[in-house]
Short mmCIF file of C-alpha atoms and ligand atoms in Angstrom, two decimals:
data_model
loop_
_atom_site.label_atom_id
_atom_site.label_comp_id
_atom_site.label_asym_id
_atom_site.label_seq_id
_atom_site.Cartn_x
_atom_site.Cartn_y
_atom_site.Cartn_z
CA UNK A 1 -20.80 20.07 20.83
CA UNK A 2 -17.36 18.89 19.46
CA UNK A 3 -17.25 15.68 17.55
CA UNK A 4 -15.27 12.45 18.38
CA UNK A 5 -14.73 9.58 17.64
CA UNK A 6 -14.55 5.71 19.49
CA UNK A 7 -10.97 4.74 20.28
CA UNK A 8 -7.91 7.46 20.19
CA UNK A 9 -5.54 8.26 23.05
CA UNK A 10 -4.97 11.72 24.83
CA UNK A 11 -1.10 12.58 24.81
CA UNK A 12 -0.04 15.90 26.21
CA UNK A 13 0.24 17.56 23.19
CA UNK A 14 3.36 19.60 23.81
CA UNK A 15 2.56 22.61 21.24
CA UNK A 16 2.32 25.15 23.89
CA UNK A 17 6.52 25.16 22.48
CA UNK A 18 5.40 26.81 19.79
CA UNK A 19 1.17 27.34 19.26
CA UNK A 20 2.02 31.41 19.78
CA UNK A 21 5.06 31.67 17.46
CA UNK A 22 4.66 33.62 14.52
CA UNK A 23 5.78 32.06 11.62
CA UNK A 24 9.48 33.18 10.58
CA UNK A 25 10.57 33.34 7.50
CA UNK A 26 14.01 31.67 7.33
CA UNK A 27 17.02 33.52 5.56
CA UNK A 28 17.78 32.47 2.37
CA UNK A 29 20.08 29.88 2.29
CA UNK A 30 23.67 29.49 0.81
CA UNK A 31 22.88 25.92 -0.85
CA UNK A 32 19.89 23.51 -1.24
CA UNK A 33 19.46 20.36 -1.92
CA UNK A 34 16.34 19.01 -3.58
CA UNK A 35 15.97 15.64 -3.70
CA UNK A 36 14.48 14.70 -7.44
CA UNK A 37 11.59 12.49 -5.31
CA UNK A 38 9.73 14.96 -3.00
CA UNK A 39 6.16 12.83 -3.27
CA UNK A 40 4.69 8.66 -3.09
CA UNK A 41 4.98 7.86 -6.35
CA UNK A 42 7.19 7.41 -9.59
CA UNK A 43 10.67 9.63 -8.85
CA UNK A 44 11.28 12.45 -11.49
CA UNK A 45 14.23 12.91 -14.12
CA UNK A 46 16.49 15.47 -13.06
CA UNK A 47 16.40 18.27 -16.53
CA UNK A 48 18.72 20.33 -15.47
CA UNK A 49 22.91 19.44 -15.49
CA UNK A 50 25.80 20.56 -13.42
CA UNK A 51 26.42 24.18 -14.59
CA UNK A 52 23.48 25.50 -15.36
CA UNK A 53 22.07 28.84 -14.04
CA UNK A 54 18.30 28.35 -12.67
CA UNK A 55 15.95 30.47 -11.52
CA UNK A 56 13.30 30.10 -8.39
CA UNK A 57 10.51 27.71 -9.82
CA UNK A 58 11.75 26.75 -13.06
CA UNK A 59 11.94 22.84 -13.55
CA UNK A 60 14.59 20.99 -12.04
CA UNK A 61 13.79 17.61 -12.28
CA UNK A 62 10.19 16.03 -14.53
CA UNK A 63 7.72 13.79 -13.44
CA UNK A 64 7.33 11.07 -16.37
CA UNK A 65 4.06 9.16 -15.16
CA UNK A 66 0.69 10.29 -13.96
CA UNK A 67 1.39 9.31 -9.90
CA UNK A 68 4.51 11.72 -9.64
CA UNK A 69 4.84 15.49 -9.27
CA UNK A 70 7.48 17.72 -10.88
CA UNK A 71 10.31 19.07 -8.46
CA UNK A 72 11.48 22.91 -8.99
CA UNK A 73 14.23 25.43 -7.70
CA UNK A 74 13.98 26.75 -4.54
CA UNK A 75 16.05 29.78 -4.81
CA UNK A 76 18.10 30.98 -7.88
CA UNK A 77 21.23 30.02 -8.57
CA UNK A 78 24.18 27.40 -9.95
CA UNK A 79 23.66 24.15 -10.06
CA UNK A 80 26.66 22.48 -8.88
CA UNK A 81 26.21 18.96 -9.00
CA UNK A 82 23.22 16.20 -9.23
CA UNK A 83 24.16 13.12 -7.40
CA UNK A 84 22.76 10.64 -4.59
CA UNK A 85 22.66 12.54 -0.95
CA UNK A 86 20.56 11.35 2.35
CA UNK A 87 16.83 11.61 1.95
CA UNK A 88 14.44 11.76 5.37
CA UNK A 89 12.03 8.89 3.53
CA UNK A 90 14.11 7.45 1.05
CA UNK A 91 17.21 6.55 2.42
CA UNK A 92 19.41 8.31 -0.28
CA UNK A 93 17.90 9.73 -3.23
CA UNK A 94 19.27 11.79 -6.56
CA UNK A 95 19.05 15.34 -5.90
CA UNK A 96 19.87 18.51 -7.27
CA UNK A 97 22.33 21.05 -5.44
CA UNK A 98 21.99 24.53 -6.14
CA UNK A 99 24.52 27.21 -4.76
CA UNK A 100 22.33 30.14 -4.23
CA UNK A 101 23.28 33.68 -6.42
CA UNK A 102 21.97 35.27 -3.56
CA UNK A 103 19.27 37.26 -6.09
CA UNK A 104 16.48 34.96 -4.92
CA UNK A 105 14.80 35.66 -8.62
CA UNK A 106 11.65 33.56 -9.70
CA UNK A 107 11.68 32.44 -12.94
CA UNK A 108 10.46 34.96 -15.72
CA UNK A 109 6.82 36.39 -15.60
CA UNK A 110 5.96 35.10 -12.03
CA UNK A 111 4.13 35.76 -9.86
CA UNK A 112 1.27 36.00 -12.12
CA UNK A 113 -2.16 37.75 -10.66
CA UNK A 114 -5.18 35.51 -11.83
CA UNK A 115 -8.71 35.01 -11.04
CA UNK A 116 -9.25 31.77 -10.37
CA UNK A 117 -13.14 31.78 -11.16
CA UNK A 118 -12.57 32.51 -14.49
CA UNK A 119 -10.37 29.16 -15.16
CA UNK A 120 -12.29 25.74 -15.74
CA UNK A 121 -11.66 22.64 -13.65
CA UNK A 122 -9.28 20.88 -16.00
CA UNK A 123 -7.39 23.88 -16.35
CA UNK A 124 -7.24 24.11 -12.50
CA UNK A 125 -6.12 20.14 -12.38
CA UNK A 126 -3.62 21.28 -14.72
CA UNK A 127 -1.98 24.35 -12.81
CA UNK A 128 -1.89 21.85 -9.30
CA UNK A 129 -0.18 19.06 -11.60
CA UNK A 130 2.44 21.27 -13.18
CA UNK A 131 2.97 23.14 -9.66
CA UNK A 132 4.50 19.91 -8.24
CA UNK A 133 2.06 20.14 -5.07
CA UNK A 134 2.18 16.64 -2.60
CA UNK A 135 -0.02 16.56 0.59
CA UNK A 136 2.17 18.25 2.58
CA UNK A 137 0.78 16.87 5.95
CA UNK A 138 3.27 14.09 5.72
CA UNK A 139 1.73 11.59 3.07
CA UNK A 140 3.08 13.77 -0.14
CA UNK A 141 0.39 11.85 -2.26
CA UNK A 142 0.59 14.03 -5.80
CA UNK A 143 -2.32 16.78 -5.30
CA UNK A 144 -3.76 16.03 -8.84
CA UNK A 145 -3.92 12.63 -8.14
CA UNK A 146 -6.23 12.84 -5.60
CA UNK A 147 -7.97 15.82 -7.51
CA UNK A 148 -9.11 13.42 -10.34
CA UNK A 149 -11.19 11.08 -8.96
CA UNK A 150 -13.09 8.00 -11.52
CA UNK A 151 -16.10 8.69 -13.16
CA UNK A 152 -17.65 5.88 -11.04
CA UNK A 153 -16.54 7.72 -8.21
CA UNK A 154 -18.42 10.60 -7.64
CA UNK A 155 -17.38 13.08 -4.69
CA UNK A 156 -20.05 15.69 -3.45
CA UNK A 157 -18.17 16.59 -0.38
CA UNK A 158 -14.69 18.45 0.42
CA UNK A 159 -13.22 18.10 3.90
CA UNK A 160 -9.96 20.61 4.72
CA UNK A 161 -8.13 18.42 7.76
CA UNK A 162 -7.49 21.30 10.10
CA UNK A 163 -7.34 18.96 13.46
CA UNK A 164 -3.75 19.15 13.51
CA UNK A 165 -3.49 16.06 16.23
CA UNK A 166 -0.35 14.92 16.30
CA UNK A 167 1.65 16.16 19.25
CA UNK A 168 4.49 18.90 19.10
CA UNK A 169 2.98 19.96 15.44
CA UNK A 170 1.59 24.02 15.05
CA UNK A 171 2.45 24.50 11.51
CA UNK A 172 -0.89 24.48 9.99
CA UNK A 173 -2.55 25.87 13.27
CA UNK A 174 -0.38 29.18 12.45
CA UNK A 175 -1.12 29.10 9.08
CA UNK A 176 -4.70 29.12 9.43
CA UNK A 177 -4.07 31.97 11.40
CA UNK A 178 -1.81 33.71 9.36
CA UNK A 179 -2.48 32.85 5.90
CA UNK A 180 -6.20 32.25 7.22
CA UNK A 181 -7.64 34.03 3.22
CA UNK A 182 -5.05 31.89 1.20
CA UNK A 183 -6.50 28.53 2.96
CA UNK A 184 -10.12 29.59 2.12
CA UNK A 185 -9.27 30.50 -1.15
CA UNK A 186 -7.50 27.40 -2.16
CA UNK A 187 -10.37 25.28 -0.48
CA UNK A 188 -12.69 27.24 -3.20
CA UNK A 189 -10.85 26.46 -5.92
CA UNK A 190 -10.41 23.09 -4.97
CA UNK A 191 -14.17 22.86 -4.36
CA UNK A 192 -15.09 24.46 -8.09
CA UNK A 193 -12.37 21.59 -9.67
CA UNK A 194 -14.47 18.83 -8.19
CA UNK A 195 -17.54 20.36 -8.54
CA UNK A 196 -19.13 19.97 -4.96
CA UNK A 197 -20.74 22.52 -3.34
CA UNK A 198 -19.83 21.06 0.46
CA UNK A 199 -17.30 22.17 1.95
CA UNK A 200 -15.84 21.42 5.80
CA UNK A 201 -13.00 22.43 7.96
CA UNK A 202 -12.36 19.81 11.24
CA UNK A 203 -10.38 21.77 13.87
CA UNK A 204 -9.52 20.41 16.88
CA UNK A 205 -10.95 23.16 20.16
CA UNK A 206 -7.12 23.16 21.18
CA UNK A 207 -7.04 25.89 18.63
CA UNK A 208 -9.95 28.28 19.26
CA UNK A 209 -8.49 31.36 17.50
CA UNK A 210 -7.94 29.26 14.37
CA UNK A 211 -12.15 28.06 14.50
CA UNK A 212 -12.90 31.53 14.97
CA UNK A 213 -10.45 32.81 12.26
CA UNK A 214 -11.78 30.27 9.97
CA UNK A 215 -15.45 30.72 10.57
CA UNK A 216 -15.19 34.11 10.04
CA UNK A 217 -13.36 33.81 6.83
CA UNK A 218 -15.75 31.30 5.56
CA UNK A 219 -19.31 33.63 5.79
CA UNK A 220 -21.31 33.07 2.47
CA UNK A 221 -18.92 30.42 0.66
CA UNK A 222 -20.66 27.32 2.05
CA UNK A 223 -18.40 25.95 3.91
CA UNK A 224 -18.73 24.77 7.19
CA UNK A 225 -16.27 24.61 10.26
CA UNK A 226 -16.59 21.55 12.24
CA UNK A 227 -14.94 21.88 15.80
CA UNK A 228 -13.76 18.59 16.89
CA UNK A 229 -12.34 16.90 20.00
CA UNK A 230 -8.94 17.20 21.34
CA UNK A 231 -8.20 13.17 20.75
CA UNK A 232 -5.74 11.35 18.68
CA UNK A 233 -5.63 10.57 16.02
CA UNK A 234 -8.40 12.97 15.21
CA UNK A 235 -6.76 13.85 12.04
CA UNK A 236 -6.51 10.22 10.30
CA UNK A 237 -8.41 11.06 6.89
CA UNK A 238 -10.91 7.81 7.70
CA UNK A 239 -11.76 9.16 11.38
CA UNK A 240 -12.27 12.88 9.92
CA UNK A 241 -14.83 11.30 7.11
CA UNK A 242 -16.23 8.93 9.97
CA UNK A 243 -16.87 12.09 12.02
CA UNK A 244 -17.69 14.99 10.34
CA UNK A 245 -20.09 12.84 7.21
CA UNK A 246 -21.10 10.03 9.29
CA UNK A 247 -19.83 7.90 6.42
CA UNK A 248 -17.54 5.13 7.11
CA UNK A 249 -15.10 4.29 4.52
CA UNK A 250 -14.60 0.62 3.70
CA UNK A 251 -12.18 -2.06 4.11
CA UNK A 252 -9.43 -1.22 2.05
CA UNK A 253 -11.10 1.66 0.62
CA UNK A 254 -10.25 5.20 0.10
CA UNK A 255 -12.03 8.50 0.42
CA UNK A 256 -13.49 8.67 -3.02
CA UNK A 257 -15.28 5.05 -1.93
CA UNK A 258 -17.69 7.30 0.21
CA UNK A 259 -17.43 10.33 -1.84
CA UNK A 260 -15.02 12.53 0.04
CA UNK A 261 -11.78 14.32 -0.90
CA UNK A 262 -9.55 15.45 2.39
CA UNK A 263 -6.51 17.58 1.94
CA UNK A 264 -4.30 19.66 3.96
CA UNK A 265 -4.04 23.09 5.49
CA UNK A 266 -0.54 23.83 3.80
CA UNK A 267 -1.46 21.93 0.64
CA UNK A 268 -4.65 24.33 0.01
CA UNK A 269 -2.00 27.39 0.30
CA UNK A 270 0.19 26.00 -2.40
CA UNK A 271 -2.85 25.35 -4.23
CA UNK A 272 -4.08 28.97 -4.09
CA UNK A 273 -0.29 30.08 -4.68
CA UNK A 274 -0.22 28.17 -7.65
CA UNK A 275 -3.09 28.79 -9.29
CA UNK A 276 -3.48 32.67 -7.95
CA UNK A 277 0.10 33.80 -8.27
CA UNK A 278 1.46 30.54 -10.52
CA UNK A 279 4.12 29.77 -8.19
CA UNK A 280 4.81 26.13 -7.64
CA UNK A 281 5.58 24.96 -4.47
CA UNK A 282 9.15 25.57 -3.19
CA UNK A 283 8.84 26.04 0.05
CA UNK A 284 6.84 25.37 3.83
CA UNK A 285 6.30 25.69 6.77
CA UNK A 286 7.61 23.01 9.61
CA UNK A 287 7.90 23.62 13.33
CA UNK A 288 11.08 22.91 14.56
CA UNK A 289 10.60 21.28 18.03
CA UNK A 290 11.23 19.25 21.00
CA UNK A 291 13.14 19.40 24.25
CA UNK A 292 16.18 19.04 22.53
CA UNK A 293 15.71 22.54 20.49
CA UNK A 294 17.07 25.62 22.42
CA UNK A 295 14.39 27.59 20.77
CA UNK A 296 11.24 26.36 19.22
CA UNK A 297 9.79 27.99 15.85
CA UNK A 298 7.40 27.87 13.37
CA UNK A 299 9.51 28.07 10.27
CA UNK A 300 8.90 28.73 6.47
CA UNK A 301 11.61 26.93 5.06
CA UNK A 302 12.84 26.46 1.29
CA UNK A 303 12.75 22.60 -0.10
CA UNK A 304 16.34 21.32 -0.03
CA UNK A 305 17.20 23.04 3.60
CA UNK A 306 18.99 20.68 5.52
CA UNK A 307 17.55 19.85 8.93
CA UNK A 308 20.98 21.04 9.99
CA UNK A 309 20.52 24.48 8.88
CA UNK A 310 17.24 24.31 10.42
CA UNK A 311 17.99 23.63 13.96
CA UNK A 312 20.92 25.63 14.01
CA UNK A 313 17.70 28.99 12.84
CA UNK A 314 16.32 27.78 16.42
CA UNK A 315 19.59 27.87 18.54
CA UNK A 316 20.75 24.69 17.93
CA UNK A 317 20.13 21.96 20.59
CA UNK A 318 19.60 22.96 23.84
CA UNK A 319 20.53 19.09 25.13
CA UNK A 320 21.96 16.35 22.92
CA UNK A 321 18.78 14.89 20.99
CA UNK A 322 17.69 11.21 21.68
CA UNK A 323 15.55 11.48 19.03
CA UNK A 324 15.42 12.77 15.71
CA UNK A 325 11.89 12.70 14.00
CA UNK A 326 10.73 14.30 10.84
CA UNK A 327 6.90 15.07 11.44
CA UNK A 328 5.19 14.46 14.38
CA UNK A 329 5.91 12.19 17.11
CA UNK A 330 2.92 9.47 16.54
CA UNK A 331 3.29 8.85 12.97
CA UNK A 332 6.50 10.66 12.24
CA UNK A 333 9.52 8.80 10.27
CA UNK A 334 12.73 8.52 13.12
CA UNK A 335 16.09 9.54 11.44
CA UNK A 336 19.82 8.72 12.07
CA UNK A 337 21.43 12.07 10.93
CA UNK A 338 20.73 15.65 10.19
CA UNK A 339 22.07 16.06 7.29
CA UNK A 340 18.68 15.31 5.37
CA UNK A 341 16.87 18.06 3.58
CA UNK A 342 13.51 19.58 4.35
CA UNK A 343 11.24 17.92 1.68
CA UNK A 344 7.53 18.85 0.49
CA UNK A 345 6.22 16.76 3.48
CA UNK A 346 8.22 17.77 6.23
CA UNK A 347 5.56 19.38 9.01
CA UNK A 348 7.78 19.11 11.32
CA UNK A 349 11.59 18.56 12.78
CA UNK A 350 11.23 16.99 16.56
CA UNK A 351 13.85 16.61 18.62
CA UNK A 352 13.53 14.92 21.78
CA UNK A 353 15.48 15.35 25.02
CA UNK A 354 15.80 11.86 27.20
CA UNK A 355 13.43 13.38 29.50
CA UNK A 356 10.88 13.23 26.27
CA UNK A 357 11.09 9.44 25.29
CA UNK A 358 9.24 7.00 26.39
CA UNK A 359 11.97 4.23 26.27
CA UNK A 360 12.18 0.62 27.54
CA UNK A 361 12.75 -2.68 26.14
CA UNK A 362 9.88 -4.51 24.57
CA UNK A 363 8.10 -7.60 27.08
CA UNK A 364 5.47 -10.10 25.78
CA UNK A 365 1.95 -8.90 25.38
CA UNK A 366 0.10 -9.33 29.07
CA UNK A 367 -3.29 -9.39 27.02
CA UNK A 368 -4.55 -6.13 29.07
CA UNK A 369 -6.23 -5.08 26.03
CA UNK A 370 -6.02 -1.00 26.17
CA UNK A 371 -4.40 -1.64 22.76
CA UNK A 372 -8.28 -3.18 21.40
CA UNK A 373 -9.72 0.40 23.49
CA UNK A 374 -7.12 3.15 21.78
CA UNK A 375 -7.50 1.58 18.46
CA UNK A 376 -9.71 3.66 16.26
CA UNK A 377 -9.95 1.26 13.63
CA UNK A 378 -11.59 -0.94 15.62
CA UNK A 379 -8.58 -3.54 15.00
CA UNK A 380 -7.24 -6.00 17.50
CA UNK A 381 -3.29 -4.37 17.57
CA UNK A 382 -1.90 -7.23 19.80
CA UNK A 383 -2.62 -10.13 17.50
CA UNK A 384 -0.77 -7.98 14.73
CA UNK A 385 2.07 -7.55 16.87
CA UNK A 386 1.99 -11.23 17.16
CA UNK A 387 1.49 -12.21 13.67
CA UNK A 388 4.37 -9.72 12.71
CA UNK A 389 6.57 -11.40 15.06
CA UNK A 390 5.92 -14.77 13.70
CA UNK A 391 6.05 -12.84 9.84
CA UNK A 392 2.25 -14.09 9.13
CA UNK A 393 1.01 -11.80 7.15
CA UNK A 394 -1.70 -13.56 5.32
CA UNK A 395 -3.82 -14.41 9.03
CA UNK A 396 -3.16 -10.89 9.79
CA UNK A 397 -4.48 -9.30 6.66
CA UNK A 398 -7.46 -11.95 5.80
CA UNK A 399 -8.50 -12.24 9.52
CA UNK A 400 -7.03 -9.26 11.35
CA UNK A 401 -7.74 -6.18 8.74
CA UNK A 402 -4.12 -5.61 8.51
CA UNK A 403 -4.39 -3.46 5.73
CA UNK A 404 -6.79 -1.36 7.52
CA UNK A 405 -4.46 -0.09 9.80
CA UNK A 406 -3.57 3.78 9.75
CA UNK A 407 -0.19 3.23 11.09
CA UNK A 408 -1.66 5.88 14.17
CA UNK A 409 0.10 4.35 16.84
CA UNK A 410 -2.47 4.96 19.60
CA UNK A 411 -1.69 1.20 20.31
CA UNK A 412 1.79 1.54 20.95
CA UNK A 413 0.88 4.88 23.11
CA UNK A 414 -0.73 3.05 25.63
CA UNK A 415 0.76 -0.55 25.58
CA UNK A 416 2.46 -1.03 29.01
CA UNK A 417 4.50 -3.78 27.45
CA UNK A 418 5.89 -1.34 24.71
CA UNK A 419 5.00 -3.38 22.11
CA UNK A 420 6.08 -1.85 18.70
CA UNK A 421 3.07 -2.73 16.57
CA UNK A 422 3.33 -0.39 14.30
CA UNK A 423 6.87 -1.41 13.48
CA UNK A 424 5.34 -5.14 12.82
CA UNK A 425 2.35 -3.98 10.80
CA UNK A 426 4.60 -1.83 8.59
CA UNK A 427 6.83 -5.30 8.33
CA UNK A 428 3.64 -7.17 7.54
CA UNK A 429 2.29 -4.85 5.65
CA UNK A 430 5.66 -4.81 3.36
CA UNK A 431 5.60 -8.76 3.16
CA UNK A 432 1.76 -8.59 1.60
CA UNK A 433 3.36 -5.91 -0.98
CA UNK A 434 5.87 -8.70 -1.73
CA UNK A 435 4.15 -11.52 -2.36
CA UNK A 436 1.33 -9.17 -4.70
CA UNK A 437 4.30 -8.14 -6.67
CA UNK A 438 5.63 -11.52 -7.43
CA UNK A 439 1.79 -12.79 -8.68
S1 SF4 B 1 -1.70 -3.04 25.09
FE1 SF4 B 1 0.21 -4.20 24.77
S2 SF4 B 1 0.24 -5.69 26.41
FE2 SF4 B 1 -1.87 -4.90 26.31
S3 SF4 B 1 -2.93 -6.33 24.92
FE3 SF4 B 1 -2.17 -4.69 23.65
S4 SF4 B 1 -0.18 -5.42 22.92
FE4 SF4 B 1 -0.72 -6.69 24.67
S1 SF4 B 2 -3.53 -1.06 15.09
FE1 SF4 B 2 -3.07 0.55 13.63
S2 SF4 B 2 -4.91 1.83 13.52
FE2 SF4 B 2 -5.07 0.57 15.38
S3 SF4 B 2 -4.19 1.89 17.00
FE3 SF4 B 2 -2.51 0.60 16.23
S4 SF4 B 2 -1.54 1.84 14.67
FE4 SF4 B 2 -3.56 2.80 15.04
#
């Protein structure tokens, strides 16, 4: 039987747009540009200067501390100039613009051909780290990071986060499909760098052909595929470890606190990329979305394409969008223009038609508590609302588990006074960053 979990809500997930589309490989494009912070984290220096000729993967801009990732060249080319442009996370970010030569040439000596069984784990924590590879479902947390866990912490179990839950979103349910022997082999190399020996892939039954591709890919490497409910948020790395270990991970804790390590589908192809072929991470794939798009695609896009140039591959828009979301529409950030480029975290580019938002001005909390029922944190959402409109964030965190919060937004799915509690417990969340930094 499928697994679940308490709490969650069940939105029409939409991805019949684009669950049977083949991924398409976009055309190169003319120009990128790569903003020098791809990743949570410190931002990189750019190494490279207004002239120079690069090549696809070399360097363009280093990380200089351990929580930061190294940003590379998406295509070969001229750089033309490094300055500040519009970034989907950041507001506006230094990047590095590259006019494409057109030759689309990696850097010399790649792609490599390596067996990855004959390389030892620091080795393999290496080749992740200097491959600039983020968790590319969204959260862009640097890949070694999470890859090195404490001594004190040790992990004896992998989980690969195939559930895929947020609406709209069939990236990584095509790649599984497509690129169904890269996923397994960079969830095997990821397993031999941490050293565990159990291994689990949570797929939501909306996507039988990717359980079946998976479990048949998987014979004789221990790893298990875990079929899981169609519910939001599925997906959330604390539900996923709730549901498929039966280990619940603490207040304020993370993963490691239990012994678990979850990444991504996409992240465990640039993973086996990088260490197979030694080619860092320059591009992904995103579906393109929403009833605003005239034509909805998976796409495998370079880093640095504008959302502009991304559309425009599906037709343009088919209605004049009333929303513009990178990622999903649950936990996805909103944006203002389209002249932002596709980053390392970009699953997805949504664009809603009227007909798709749920709009209406925000009314007092009635106190009907379906919030308390989606939750899946077992939080009380309305009192956060409240305590972020009255900017408490000290009653919310010490007696309302602010900080537990996934930001899932099942609350805000079913609130019929459209509270936006997520928008509060980001704002509270923010003013308890605040007053830590100033102790
Ligand atoms: S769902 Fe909305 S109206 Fe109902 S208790 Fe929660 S915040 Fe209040
Ligand atoms: S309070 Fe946080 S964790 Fe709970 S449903 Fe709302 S957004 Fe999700």
């Amino acid at each position: 039987m499928a697994k679940s979990f308490r709490g969650g809500v069940h939105p029409d997930d939409r991805k019949r747009l684009t669950a049977a589309k083949a991924i398409e490989v976009a055309p190169l494009p003319e120009k990128v540009v790569i903003p020098t912070r791809q990743h949570i984290g410190a931002p990189c220096t750019p190494v490279v200067k207004v002239g120079d000729l690069v090549k696809k993967g070399q360097v363009i801009a280093e990380a200089q501390a351990f929580v930061s990732s190294p940003v590379h060249a998406s295509l070969s080319g001229k750089v033309v100039e490094i300055a500040d442009y519009p970034h989907p996370v950041f507001g506006f970010c230094p990047s590095v613009v590259i006019e494409s030569d057109g030759a689309d040439e990696w850097v010399e000596g790649l792609p490599l051909s390596r067996d990855w069984r004959a390389l030892e784990a620091d080795a393999l924590k290496d080749i992740v780290r200097q491959a600039g590879i983020v968790g590319m479902g969204g959260a862009t947390f640097p890949t070694h990071v999470k890859l090195a866990p404490p001594p004190e912490k040790p992990i004896d179990a992998f989980i690969l986060n195939g559930a895929e839950c947020e609406p709209y979103l069939t990236a990584d349910h095509r790649v599984m499909l497509e690129a169904t022997e890269k996923v397994v082999t960079g969830m095997r190399i990821v397993m031999k760098l941490l050293g565990v020996a159990k291994g689990f892939i949570g797929i939501e039954e909306n996507k039988p052909d990717a359980i079946a591709a998976m479990v048949a890919a998987t014979k004789g490497t221990g790893i298990t595929v875990v079929p899981l409910k169609t519910k939001y948020p599925q997906g959330a790395e604390k539900t996923l470890i709730k549901v498929i270990l039966d280990r619940e991970v603490p207040s304020g804790g993370l993963p490691m606190d239990v012994g678990a390590v979850v990444q991504n589908v996409g992240t465990m192809v640039a993973v086996a990329d990088a260490v197979v072929s030694g080619l860092p991470l320059v591009e992904r794939v995103a579906t393109v979305t929403g009833g605003a798009i005239a034509e909805p695609k998976n796409l495998l896009l370079r880093v640095g394409t504008t959302f502009a140039q991304a559309v425009e591959l599906c037709g343009g828009f088919a209605a004049p969008p009333a929303k513009l979301i990178m990622g999903g529409p649950m936990m996805g950030m909103a944006q203002c223009r389209l002249d932002v480029p596709v980053i390392k975290g970009t699953s997805g580019i949504l664009a809603l038609s009227a007909a798709d938002v749920n709009a209406g001005e925000e009314r007092s909390c009635i106190r009907c508590g379906r919030c308390v029922d989606a939750c899946p944190m077992g939080l009380v959402p309305s009192m956060l609302s409240i305590l972020g409109q009255r900017g408490n964030f000290q009653m919310a965190k010490e007696e309302y588990d602010l900080l537990d919060c996934v930001e899932c937004g099942s609350c805000v799915y079913v609130c019929p006074a459209k509270r936006n509690i997520v928008h509060y417990v980001k704002y509270l969340k923010a003013q308890n960053a605040a007053a830590a930094a100033k102790k």
